[in-house]
CSV table of C-alpha atoms in Angstrom, one decimal:
chain,number,residue,atom,x,y,z
A,1,MET,CA,9.3,-9.7,-34.1
A,2,LEU,CA,10.7,-12.1,-31.4
A,3,SER,CA,11.9,-15.4,-32.7
A,4,LEU,CA,13.1,-18.4,-30.8
A,5,ALA,CA,14.8,-21.2,-32.8
A,6,GLY,CA,15.7,-24.4,-31.0
A,7,VAL,CA,16.4,-22.5,-27.7
A,8,SER,CA,17.7,-24.6,-24.8
A,9,VAL,CA,18.8,-23.7,-21.3
A,10,ALA,CA,20.7,-26.0,-19.0
A,11,TYR,CA,22.0,-25.7,-15.4
A,12,ASP,CA,25.2,-27.7,-14.7
A,13,GLY,CA,24.6,-29.7,-17.8
A,14,VAL,CA,21.0,-30.6,-16.8
A,15,PRO,CA,18.5,-29.3,-19.4
A,16,VAL,CA,15.7,-27.1,-18.1
A,17,VAL,CA,14.4,-25.8,-21.4
A,18,ARG,CA,14.8,-28.0,-24.5
A,19,ASP,CA,14.6,-27.0,-28.2
A,20,VAL,CA,11.9,-24.4,-28.0
A,21,THR,CA,10.9,-22.8,-31.3
A,22,LEU,CA,8.3,-20.1,-31.6
A,23,ASP,CA,7.6,-16.6,-33.1
A,24,LEU,CA,5.9,-13.6,-31.5
A,25,PRO,CA,4.7,-11.0,-34.1
A,26,ASP,CA,4.8,-7.3,-33.3
A,27,GLY,CA,1.8,-6.3,-31.2
A,28,GLY,CA,1.0,-9.8,-30.2
A,29,VAL,CA,0.6,-11.1,-26.7
A,30,LEU,CA,1.8,-14.7,-26.1
A,31,ALA,CA,1.3,-16.6,-22.8
A,32,VAL,CA,3.7,-19.4,-22.0
A,33,LEU,CA,1.6,-21.7,-19.8
A,34,GLY,CA,3.0,-24.5,-17.7
A,35,PRO,CA,3.0,-25.9,-14.1
A,36,SER,CA,5.7,-25.1,-11.6
A,37,GLY,CA,9.1,-26.5,-12.8
A,38,SER,CA,8.1,-26.6,-16.4
A,39,GLY,CA,10.9,-24.1,-17.4
A,40,LYS,CA,8.6,-21.2,-18.3
A,41,SER,CA,10.3,-18.6,-16.1
A,42,THR,CA,13.7,-19.8,-17.2
A,43,LEU,CA,12.7,-19.3,-20.8
A,44,LEU,CA,11.6,-15.8,-20.0
A,45,ARG,CA,14.9,-15.0,-18.3
A,46,ALA,CA,16.7,-16.3,-21.4
A,47,VAL,CA,14.7,-14.0,-23.6
A,48,ALA,CA,15.5,-11.1,-21.3
A,49,GLY,CA,19.2,-12.0,-21.3
A,50,LEU,CA,19.4,-12.9,-17.6
A,51,GLU,CA,20.2,-16.5,-18.4
A,52,PRO,CA,22.5,-17.7,-21.2
A,53,ALA,CA,21.0,-20.1,-23.7
A,54,SER,CA,22.9,-23.3,-24.0
A,55,GLY,CA,21.6,-23.9,-27.5
A,56,GLY,CA,19.5,-22.3,-30.3
A,57,ARG,CA,19.0,-18.7,-31.2
A,58,ILE,CA,17.0,-15.8,-29.8
A,59,SER,CA,16.5,-12.9,-32.2
A,60,TRP,CA,14.5,-9.7,-32.6
A,61,ASP,CA,13.7,-8.7,-36.2
A,62,GLY,CA,16.4,-11.0,-37.4
A,63,GLN,CA,19.1,-9.7,-35.0
A,64,ASP,CA,20.8,-12.4,-32.9
A,65,LEU,CA,20.6,-11.3,-29.3
A,66,ALA,CA,23.3,-13.7,-28.0
A,67,ARG,CA,25.9,-10.9,-27.5
A,68,VAL,CA,23.4,-8.2,-26.7
A,69,PRO,CA,23.3,-7.4,-22.9
A,70,THR,CA,20.0,-7.2,-21.1
A,71,HIS,CA,20.0,-3.4,-20.8
A,72,LYS,CA,20.5,-2.9,-24.5
A,73,ARG,CA,17.8,-5.3,-25.8
A,74,GLY,CA,15.0,-2.7,-25.4
A,75,PHE,CA,12.9,-5.0,-23.4
A,76,ALA,CA,11.1,-4.4,-20.1
A,77,LEU,CA,10.5,-7.0,-17.4
A,78,MET,CA,7.6,-6.9,-14.9
A,79,PHE,CA,7.8,-9.3,-11.9
A,80,GLN,CA,5.0,-10.8,-9.9
A,81,ASP,CA,5.6,-8.6,-6.9
A,82,GLY,CA,6.0,-5.4,-8.8
A,83,GLN,CA,9.3,-4.5,-7.0
A,84,LEU,CA,8.4,-0.8,-6.6
A,85,PHE,CA,10.7,1.7,-4.9
A,86,ASN,CA,8.8,2.2,-1.6
A,87,HIS,CA,10.6,5.5,-0.8
A,88,LEU,CA,9.4,7.0,-4.1
A,89,THR,CA,6.0,8.3,-5.0
A,90,VAL,CA,3.9,6.6,-7.7
A,91,GLY,CA,4.8,9.3,-10.2
A,92,ARG,CA,8.5,9.0,-9.5
A,93,ASN,CA,8.4,5.2,-9.7
A,94,ILE,CA,6.8,5.4,-13.1
A,95,GLY,CA,9.2,8.1,-14.3
A,96,TYR,CA,12.3,6.4,-12.9
A,97,ALA,CA,13.7,5.0,-16.2
A,98,LEU,CA,12.7,8.2,-18.0
A,99,ARG,CA,14.8,10.3,-15.6
A,100,LEU,CA,17.8,8.0,-16.0
A,101,ARG,CA,17.5,8.6,-19.8
A,102,ARG,CA,17.1,12.4,-19.2
A,103,ALA,CA,13.9,12.2,-21.3
A,104,ARG,CA,11.8,15.3,-21.9
A,105,GLY,CA,8.2,15.7,-20.9
A,106,ILE,CA,8.4,13.2,-18.0
A,107,ASP,CA,5.4,14.6,-16.1
A,108,ALA,CA,3.2,14.5,-19.2
A,109,ARG,CA,4.3,10.9,-19.9
A,110,VAL,CA,3.6,9.9,-16.3
A,111,GLY,CA,0.2,11.4,-16.4
A,112,GLU,CA,-0.6,9.6,-19.7
A,113,LEU,CA,0.4,6.3,-18.2
A,114,LEU,CA,-1.5,6.8,-15.0
A,115,GLU,CA,-4.6,7.4,-17.1
A,116,LEU,CA,-3.9,4.3,-19.1
A,117,VAL,CA,-3.7,2.1,-16.0
A,118,GLY,CA,-6.7,3.7,-14.3
A,119,LEU,CA,-4.8,5.6,-11.6
A,120,THR,CA,-5.2,9.2,-12.5
A,121,GLY,CA,-4.5,11.4,-9.5
A,122,TYR,CA,-2.2,8.8,-7.8
A,123,ALA,CA,1.1,10.5,-8.7
A,124,ASP,CA,1.8,11.7,-5.2
A,125,ARG,CA,0.8,8.6,-3.4
A,126,LEU,CA,3.4,6.3,-1.8
A,127,PRO,CA,3.4,2.5,-2.7
A,128,ALA,CA,2.7,1.6,0.9
A,129,THR,CA,-0.7,3.3,0.7
A,130,LEU,CA,-1.8,1.2,-2.4
A,131,SER,CA,-3.6,-2.1,-2.6
A,132,GLY,CA,-2.0,-5.0,-4.3
A,133,GLY,CA,-3.8,-4.5,-7.5
A,134,GLU,CA,-2.9,-0.8,-7.6
A,135,ARG,CA,0.8,-1.6,-7.0
A,136,GLN,CA,0.7,-4.0,-10.0
A,137,ARG,CA,-0.8,-1.3,-12.1
A,138,VAL,CA,2.0,1.1,-11.1
A,139,ALA,CA,4.6,-1.6,-11.9
A,140,LEU,CA,3.0,-2.1,-15.3
A,141,ALA,CA,2.9,1.7,-16.0
A,142,ARG,CA,6.6,1.9,-15.1
A,143,ALA,CA,7.5,-1.0,-17.4
A,144,LEU,CA,5.6,0.7,-20.3
A,145,ALA,CA,7.1,4.1,-19.6
A,146,VAL,CA,10.1,3.7,-22.0
A,147,GLU,CA,7.9,2.1,-24.7
A,148,PRO,CA,9.8,-1.2,-24.7
A,149,ARG,CA,10.0,-3.3,-27.9
A,150,LEU,CA,8.9,-6.3,-25.8
A,151,LEU,CA,7.3,-6.5,-22.4
A,152,LEU,CA,8.2,-9.6,-20.4
A,153,LEU,CA,5.7,-10.5,-17.7
A,154,ASP,CA,6.7,-13.1,-15.0
A,155,GLU,CA,3.6,-14.4,-13.3
A,156,PRO,CA,2.3,-10.8,-13.0
A,157,LEU,CA,-0.9,-11.5,-11.1
A,158,SER,CA,0.0,-14.6,-9.1
A,159,ALA,CA,0.5,-12.7,-5.8
A,160,LEU,CA,-3.1,-11.4,-5.9
A,161,ASP,CA,-6.2,-13.0,-4.6
A,162,ALA,CA,-8.5,-14.8,-7.0
A,163,GLY,CA,-11.1,-12.1,-7.4
A,164,LEU,CA,-8.6,-9.3,-7.9
A,165,ARG,CA,-6.5,-11.5,-10.2
A,166,GLU,CA,-9.5,-12.0,-12.5
A,167,ARG,CA,-10.4,-8.3,-12.7
A,168,LEU,CA,-6.8,-7.2,-13.2
A,169,ALA,CA,-6.3,-9.8,-16.0
A,170,GLY,CA,-9.1,-8.1,-18.0
A,171,ASP,CA,-7.5,-4.7,-17.3
A,172,LEU,CA,-4.1,-6.0,-18.4
A,173,HIS,CA,-5.6,-7.3,-21.7
A,174,ARG,CA,-7.1,-3.8,-22.4
A,175,ILE,CA,-3.9,-1.9,-21.4
A,176,LEU,CA,-1.6,-3.9,-23.5
A,177,ARG,CA,-3.7,-3.6,-26.6
A,178,ALA,CA,-4.3,0.2,-26.0
A,179,ALA,CA,-0.6,0.6,-25.8
A,180,GLY,CA,0.1,-1.6,-28.8
A,181,THR,CA,2.7,-3.5,-26.7
A,182,THR,CA,4.2,-6.8,-27.8
A,183,ALA,CA,4.3,-9.0,-24.7
A,184,LEU,CA,5.5,-12.4,-23.6
A,185,MET,CA,3.9,-13.6,-20.3
A,186,VAL,CA,4.5,-16.7,-18.3
A,187,THR,CA,1.9,-18.1,-16.0
A,188,HIS,CA,0.6,-21.3,-14.5
A,189,ASP,CA,-3.1,-20.1,-14.6
A,190,HIS,CA,-4.9,-21.0,-17.8
A,191,ASP,CA,-7.8,-18.6,-17.1
A,192,GLU,CA,-5.2,-15.8,-16.8
A,193,ALA,CA,-3.6,-16.8,-20.0
A,194,PHE,CA,-6.9,-17.0,-21.9
A,195,THR,CA,-7.9,-13.5,-20.7
A,196,VAL,CA,-4.7,-11.6,-21.3
A,197,ALA,CA,-3.1,-13.3,-24.4
A,198,ASP,CA,-4.1,-14.0,-27.9
A,199,ARG,CA,-1.6,-16.8,-28.5
A,200,LEU,CA,-0.7,-19.7,-26.2
A,201,ALA,CA,2.4,-21.8,-25.8
A,202,VAL,CA,2.1,-24.9,-23.5
A,203,LEU,CA,5.4,-25.9,-21.8
A,204,ARG,CA,5.8,-29.1,-20.0
A,205,ASP,CA,9.1,-30.5,-18.6
A,206,GLY,CA,11.0,-27.9,-20.6
A,207,VAL,CA,9.5,-29.0,-23.9
A,208,LEU,CA,7.1,-26.9,-26.0
A,209,VAL,CA,4.0,-29.2,-26.3
A,210,GLN,CA,1.7,-27.0,-28.3
A,211,GLU,CA,1.6,-23.4,-29.6
A,212,GLY,CA,-1.0,-21.4,-31.5
A,213,ASP,CA,-4.0,-19.2,-31.4
A,214,ILE,CA,-5.7,-19.6,-28.0
A,215,ALA,CA,-9.1,-20.7,-29.4
A,216,ALA,CA,-7.4,-23.3,-31.6
A,217,VAL,CA,-5.4,-24.7,-28.7
A,218,TRP,CA,-8.5,-24.9,-26.6
A,219,ARG,CA,-10.5,-26.6,-29.2
A,220,ALA,CA,-7.9,-29.2,-30.0
A,221,PRO,CA,-5.4,-29.9,-27.1
A,222,ALA,CA,-2.3,-31.7,-28.3
A,223,ASP,CA,-2.6,-34.5,-25.8
A,224,PRO,CA,-4.6,-35.7,-22.7
A,225,ALA,CA,-2.3,-34.0,-20.2
A,226,THR,CA,-2.5,-30.7,-22.0
A,227,ALA,CA,-6.3,-30.9,-22.1
A,228,LEU,CA,-6.5,-31.5,-18.3
A,229,PHE,CA,-4.1,-28.7,-17.7
A,230,LEU,CA,-6.1,-26.3,-19.8
A,231,GLY,CA,-9.2,-27.0,-17.6
A,232,TYR,CA,-11.0,-29.9,-19.2
A,233,ALA,CA,-12.6,-32.0,-16.4
A,234,ARG,CA,-11.7,-35.5,-17.8
A,235,VAL,CA,-10.3,-37.2,-20.8
A,236,LEU,CA,-12.1,-40.3,-22.0
A,237,VAL,CA,-10.5,-42.8,-24.3
A,238,GLY,CA,-11.4,-45.9,-26.3
A,239,PRO,CA,-15.1,-47.1,-26.1
A,240,ALA,CA,-15.9,-44.4,-23.5
A,241,ALA,CA,-14.8,-41.7,-25.9
A,242,GLY,CA,-16.7,-43.3,-28.8
A,243,ALA,CA,-20.0,-43.5,-26.7
A,244,VAL,CA,-19.9,-39.8,-25.8
A,245,LEU,CA,-19.1,-38.7,-29.3
A,246,ALA,CA,-21.8,-40.9,-30.8
A,247,ALA,CA,-24.3,-39.4,-28.4
A,248,ALA,CA,-23.2,-35.9,-29.6
A,249,GLY,CA,-23.6,-36.9,-33.2
A,250,ARG,CA,-19.8,-36.8,-33.9
A,251,PRO,CA,-17.6,-39.3,-35.6
A,252,PRO,CA,-15.7,-41.7,-33.4
A,253,ALA,CA,-12.2,-40.9,-32.1
A,254,ALA,CA,-9.7,-42.6,-29.8
A,255,SER,CA,-9.7,-39.8,-27.2
A,256,VAL,CA,-11.9,-36.9,-26.2
A,257,ALA,CA,-11.6,-34.1,-23.6
A,258,VAL,CA,-14.8,-33.3,-21.7
A,259,ARG,CA,-15.6,-30.1,-19.9
A,260,ARG,CA,-17.5,-30.4,-16.6
A,261,SER,CA,-20.7,-29.0,-18.1
A,262,ALA,CA,-20.6,-31.1,-21.4
A,263,LEU,CA,-23.0,-33.6,-19.9
A,264,SER,CA,-26.3,-32.3,-18.5
A,265,VAL,CA,-29.4,-33.9,-17.2
A,266,ALA,CA,-32.2,-33.9,-19.8
A,267,ALA,CA,-35.4,-35.9,-20.0
A,268,ASP,CA,-34.6,-37.0,-23.6
A,269,GLY,CA,-30.9,-37.4,-23.2
A,270,ARG,CA,-29.1,-40.0,-25.3
A,271,LEU,CA,-26.9,-41.4,-22.4
A,272,ALA,CA,-28.2,-43.3,-19.3
A,273,ALA,CA,-26.4,-42.9,-16.0
A,274,THR,CA,-26.6,-43.5,-12.3
A,275,VAL,CA,-25.8,-40.6,-10.0
A,276,ARG,CA,-22.9,-41.3,-7.6
A,277,SER,CA,-22.8,-37.9,-5.8
A,278,ALA,CA,-24.4,-34.5,-6.1
A,279,ARG,CA,-23.4,-31.0,-4.9
A,280,ALA,CA,-25.5,-27.9,-5.3
A,281,THR,CA,-24.0,-24.5,-6.1
A,282,PRO,CA,-25.9,-21.2,-6.4
A,283,GLU,CA,-26.2,-21.8,-10.2
A,284,GLN,CA,-26.5,-25.5,-10.8
A,285,VAL,CA,-26.1,-29.0,-9.3
A,286,ARG,CA,-22.8,-30.6,-10.0
A,287,LEU,CA,-22.9,-34.4,-10.3
A,288,VAL,CA,-20.5,-37.3,-10.5
A,289,VAL,CA,-22.3,-40.0,-12.5
A,290,ASP,CA,-21.6,-43.5,-13.7
A,291,VAL,CA,-22.6,-43.4,-17.4
A,292,ASP,CA,-23.6,-46.7,-19.1
A,293,GLY,CA,-20.8,-47.7,-21.5
A,294,VAL,CA,-18.6,-44.8,-20.5
A,295,GLY,CA,-17.8,-45.0,-16.8
A,296,GLU,CA,-17.4,-42.2,-14.3
A,297,ALA,CA,-17.9,-38.7,-15.6
A,298,ASP,CA,-19.0,-35.2,-14.5
A,299,ALA,CA,-22.4,-33.7,-15.3
A,300,VAL,CA,-24.6,-30.8,-14.3
A,301,ALA,CA,-28.3,-30.4,-13.5
A,302,SER,CA,-30.5,-27.4,-13.1
A,303,LEU,CA,-31.4,-26.4,-9.5
A,304,ASP,CA,-35.1,-27.4,-10.0
A,305,ARG,CA,-34.0,-30.9,-11.0
A,306,HIS,CA,-31.8,-32.2,-8.1
A,307,PRO,CA,-31.1,-35.9,-8.5
A,308,GLY,CA,-29.6,-37.7,-5.6
A,309,PRO,CA,-27.1,-40.6,-5.3
A,310,GLY,CA,-28.4,-43.8,-6.8
A,311,GLU,CA,-31.0,-42.1,-9.0
A,312,ARG,CA,-31.1,-43.0,-12.7
A,313,VAL,CA,-30.9,-40.1,-15.1
A,314,ARG,CA,-30.7,-39.3,-18.8
A,315,LEU,CA,-27.9,-37.1,-20.1
A,316,ASP,CA,-27.6,-34.8,-23.1
A,317,VAL,CA,-24.2,-34.0,-24.6
A,318,ASP,CA,-23.1,-30.4,-25.6
A,319,VAL,CA,-20.7,-31.0,-28.6
A,320,THR,CA,-19.3,-27.4,-28.1
A,321,ARG,CA,-17.8,-28.5,-24.8
A,322,LEU,CA,-15.9,-31.5,-26.2
A,323,ALA,CA,-12.4,-31.5,-27.7
A,324,VAL,CA,-11.1,-34.4,-29.8
A,325,ILE,CA,-7.5,-35.3,-29.0
A,326,PRO,CA,-5.4,-35.8,-32.1
A,327,THR,CA,-4.9,-39.4,-33.2
A,328,GLY,CA,-1.9,-41.2,-31.8
A,329,VAL,CA,-1.7,-39.6,-28.4
A,330,ALA,CA,-4.6,-41.3,-26.6
A,331,GLU,CA,-3.7,-43.3,-23.5
A,332,ASP,CA,-5.0,-46.7,-22.5
A,333,GLN,CA,-7.4,-45.5,-19.8
A,334,SER,CA,-9.4,-42.5,-18.9
A,335,LEU,CA,-7.5,-39.7,-17.1
A,336,HIS,CA,-9.1,-38.2,-14.0
């Protein structure tokens, strides 16, 4: 098990990561989620041994790794661009570390890994002939070849286009679990984190804001900024939060995060609103509305019910698309 206890990293005395404490059980996949500059890649490099920690303790199964060099930690690191050897075939790329270790049965292991990542028959191909997604699959297979104790993934899908990134995230989820690999991934994309990992750590300005099971973090973000970063459309506070929760039949709270589709046009809706703008998509109409007693909010309508600007509508509230922010972290005004 990987354990971080009060880990800090500083450059020239300036803290980049501050007092991070978390555990990653064997076989678990943890995504460290944060915007650019949050310190997530620095934290990953510290776990790998590529950056010295300025404070705290990084350990594996109770062993302090402070004096253990990178190549002796038993970890593997996969970068966002794969970093394949372009002059070597796919098979030789995957088997590279195995050859360095003079392992036996290299060809069989390479074939097993190619099947795992869905590239059976690609062993003799050169990296230049592969698509971006295929290259990342090869890089993943190479990282898994030596059966690392921990796989470190540094923005592994960020160089891919959106559609391919979404498909490969699902494949990465399947592959890691099929291999039984413990993995620590850093990413700025919450959808990617939700798809690949089973636990989530939110890092902001070098500080661990929240950590836990993904479903639990999603249902109860630690604060308004975290809710917005996780993909909620707006955070309502004060009377606005109270009005939406009352319409949903929930107890009042100081702050509530609202998904874009939480409010929908319904003939018998409990909230009244005026449409400010409307935009049709192939699936629904997305609205910005001015809700009585709430203020500006997002809502949706079905394609056969297309209200226009200035029209009065009634809105229903889907309680499953709301998240109450813990008491004591609400801000004085709605966040947009």
